[in-house]
Short mmCIF file of C-alpha atoms and ligand atoms in Angstrom, two decimals:
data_model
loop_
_atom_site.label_atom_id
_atom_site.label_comp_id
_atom_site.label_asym_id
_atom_site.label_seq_id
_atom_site.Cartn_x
_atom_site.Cartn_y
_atom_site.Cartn_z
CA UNK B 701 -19.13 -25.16 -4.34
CA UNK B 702 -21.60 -22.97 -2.45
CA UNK B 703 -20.76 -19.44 -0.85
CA UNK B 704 -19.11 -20.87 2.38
CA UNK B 705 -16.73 -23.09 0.72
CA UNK B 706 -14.35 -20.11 1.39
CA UNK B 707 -15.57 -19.31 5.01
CA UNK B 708 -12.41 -19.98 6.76
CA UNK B 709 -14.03 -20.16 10.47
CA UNK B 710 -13.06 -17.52 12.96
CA UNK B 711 -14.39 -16.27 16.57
CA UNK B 712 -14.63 -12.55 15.06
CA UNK B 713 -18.23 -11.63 14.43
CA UNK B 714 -19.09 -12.28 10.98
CA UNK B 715 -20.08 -8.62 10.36
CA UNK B 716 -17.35 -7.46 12.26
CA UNK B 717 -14.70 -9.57 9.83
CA UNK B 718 -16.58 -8.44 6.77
CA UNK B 719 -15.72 -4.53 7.43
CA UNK B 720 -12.76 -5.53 8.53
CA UNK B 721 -12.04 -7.33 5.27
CA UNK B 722 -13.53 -4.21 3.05
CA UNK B 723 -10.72 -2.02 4.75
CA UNK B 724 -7.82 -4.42 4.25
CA UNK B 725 -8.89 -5.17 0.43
CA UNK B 726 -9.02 -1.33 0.51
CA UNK B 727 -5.39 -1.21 1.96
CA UNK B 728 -4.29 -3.64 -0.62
CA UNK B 729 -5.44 -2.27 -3.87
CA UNK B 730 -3.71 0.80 -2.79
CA UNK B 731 -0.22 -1.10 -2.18
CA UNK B 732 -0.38 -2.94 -5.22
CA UNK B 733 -1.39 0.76 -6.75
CA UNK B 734 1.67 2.15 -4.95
CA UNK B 735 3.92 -0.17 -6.15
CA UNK B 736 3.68 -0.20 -9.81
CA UNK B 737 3.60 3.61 -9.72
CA UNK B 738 6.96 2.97 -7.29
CA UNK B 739 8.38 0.87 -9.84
CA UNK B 740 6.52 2.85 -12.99
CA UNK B 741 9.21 6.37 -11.18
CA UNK B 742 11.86 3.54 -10.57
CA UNK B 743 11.81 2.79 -14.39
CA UNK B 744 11.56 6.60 -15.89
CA UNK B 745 13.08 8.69 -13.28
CA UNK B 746 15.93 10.81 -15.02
CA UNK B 747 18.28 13.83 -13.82
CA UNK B 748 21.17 14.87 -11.95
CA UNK B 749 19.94 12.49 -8.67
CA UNK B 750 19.02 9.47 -10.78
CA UNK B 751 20.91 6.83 -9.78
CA UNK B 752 20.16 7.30 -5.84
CA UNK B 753 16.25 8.23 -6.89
CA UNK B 754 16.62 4.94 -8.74
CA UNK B 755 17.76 2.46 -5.84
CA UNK B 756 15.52 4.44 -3.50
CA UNK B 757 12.47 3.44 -5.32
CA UNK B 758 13.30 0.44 -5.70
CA UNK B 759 14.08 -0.45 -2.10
CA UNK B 760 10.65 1.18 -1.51
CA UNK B 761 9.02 -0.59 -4.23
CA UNK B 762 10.19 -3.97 -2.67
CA UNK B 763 9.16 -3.03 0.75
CA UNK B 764 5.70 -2.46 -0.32
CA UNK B 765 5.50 -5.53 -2.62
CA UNK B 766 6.52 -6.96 0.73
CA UNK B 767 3.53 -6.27 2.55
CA UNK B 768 0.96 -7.33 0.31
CA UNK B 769 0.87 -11.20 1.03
CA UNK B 770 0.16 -11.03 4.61
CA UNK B 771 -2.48 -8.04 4.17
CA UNK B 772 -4.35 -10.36 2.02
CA UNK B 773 -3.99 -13.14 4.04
CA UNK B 774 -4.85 -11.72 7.15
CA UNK B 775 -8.42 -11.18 5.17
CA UNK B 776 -8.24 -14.91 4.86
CA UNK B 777 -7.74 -15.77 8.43
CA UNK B 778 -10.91 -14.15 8.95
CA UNK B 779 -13.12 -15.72 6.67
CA UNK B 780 -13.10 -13.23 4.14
CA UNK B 781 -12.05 -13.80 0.88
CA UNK B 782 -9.52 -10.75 -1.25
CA UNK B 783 -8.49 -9.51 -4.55
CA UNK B 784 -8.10 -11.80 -7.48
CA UNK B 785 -7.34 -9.77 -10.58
CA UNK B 786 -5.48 -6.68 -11.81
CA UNK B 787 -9.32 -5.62 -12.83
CA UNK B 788 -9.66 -6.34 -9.07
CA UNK B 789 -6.94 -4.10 -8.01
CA UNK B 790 -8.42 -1.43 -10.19
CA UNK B 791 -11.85 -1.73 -8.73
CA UNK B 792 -10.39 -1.33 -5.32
CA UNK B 793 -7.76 1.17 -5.48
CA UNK B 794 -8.09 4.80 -4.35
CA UNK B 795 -4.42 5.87 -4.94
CA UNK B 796 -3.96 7.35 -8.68
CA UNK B 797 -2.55 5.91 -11.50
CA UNK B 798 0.29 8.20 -13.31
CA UNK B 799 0.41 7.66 -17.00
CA UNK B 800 1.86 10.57 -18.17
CA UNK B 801 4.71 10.47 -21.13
CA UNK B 802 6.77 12.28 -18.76
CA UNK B 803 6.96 12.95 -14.89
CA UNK B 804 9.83 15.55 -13.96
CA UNK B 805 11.91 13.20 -10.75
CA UNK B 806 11.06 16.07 -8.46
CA UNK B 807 7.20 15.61 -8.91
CA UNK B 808 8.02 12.01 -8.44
CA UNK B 809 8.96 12.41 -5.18
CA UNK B 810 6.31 14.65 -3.75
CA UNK B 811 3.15 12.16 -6.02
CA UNK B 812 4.68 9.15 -4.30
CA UNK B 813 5.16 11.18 -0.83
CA UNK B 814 1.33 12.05 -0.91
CA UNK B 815 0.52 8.38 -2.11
CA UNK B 816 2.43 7.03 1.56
CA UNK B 817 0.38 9.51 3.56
CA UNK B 818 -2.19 8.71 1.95
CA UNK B 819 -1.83 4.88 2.68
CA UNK B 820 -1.39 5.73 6.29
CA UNK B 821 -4.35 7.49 6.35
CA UNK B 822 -6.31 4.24 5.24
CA UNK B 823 -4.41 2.40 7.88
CA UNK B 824 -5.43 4.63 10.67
CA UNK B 825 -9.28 4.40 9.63
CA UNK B 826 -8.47 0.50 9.22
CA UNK B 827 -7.07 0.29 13.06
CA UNK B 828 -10.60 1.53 14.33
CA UNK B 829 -12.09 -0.40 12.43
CA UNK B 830 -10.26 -3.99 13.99
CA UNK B 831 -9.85 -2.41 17.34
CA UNK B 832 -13.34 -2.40 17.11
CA UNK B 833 -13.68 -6.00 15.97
CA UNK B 834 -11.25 -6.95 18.64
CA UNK B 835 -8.62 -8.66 15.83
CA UNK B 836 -5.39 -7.99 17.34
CA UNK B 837 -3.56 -9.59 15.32
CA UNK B 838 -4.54 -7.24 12.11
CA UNK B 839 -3.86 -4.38 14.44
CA UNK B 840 -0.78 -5.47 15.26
CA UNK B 841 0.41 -5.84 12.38
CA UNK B 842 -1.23 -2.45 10.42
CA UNK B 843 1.41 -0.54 13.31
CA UNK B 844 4.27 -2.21 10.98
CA UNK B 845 2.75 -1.38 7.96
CA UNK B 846 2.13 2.23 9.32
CA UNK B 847 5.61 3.07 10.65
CA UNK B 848 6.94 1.42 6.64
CA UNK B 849 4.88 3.77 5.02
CA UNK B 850 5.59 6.91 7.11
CA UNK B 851 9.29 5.63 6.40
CA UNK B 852 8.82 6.14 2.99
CA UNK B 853 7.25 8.85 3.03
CA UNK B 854 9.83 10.88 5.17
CA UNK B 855 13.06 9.17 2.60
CA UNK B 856 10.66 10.58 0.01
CA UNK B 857 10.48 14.14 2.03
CA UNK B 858 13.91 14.43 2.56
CA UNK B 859 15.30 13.44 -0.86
CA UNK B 860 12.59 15.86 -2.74
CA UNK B 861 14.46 19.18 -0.80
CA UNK B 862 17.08 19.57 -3.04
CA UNK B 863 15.04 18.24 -5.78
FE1 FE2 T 1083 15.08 -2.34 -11.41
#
């Protein structure tokens, strides 16, 4: 197998594809990141609010989870190839790991609030970068991924003010 046994063929510039495919791996990471911390909160949250905390971040979790096929395969579609490997993920991934024994719910909710902003910050740099590659089809669909994740992040606002 030699290098372009992978090169899926496409009409956007080969340079153009390759940053392109460097921001979406980027965005990826992140939501795989995002959702094991979603689901790490899901799994420890405890307090007065738990059981609605609970299903929230687990709605959330899904809905990220959700995303991650298409981002990788959109890196496919242009000729790029994505992540492989947890080790992968780790390599990639910009948004934090928590590890801690013990994260109070309230601090849950303002980490994983910061995490979604966060995210859509990547995905407005990422836009630029494919409006500038003319792929409108990644554009298109980093507008869904944008309005999910400022979604989340305002459930995640409003449940953290009487938190
Ligand atoms: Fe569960």
């Amino acid at each position: 197998m030699t290098d372009d046994a992978l090169k899926t063929p496409t009409d956007i510039k080969s340079n153009a594809a390759k940053t392109v495919a460097e921001a979406l791996n980027a965005i990826l990471a992140d939501s795989f990141a995002l959702y094991l911390k979603t689901k790490n909160f899901h799994w420890h949250v405890s307090g007065p609010h738990f059981r609605d905390y609970h299903l929230m971040l687990d709605d959330q979790a899904t809905q990220i989870l959700g995303t991650t096929d298409a981002i990788a395969e959109r890196v496919r579609k242009t000729g790029n190839t994505t992540l492989r490997s947890i080790g992968d993920i780790a390599r990639h991934q910009s948004i934090e790991d928590n590890d801690e024994e013990f994260v109070p719910a309230a601090q849950m909710l303002i980490e994983l609030r910061e995490d979604n902003l966060k995210l859509v910050e990547k995905l407005r740099e990422a836009k630029d970068i494919v409006d500038e590659a003319k792929d409108n089809a990644t554009s298109g669909i980093l507008d869904e991924w944008t309005d999910l994740a400022e979604e989340r992040a305002w459930f995640l606002f409003e449940a953290s003010r009487n938190a």
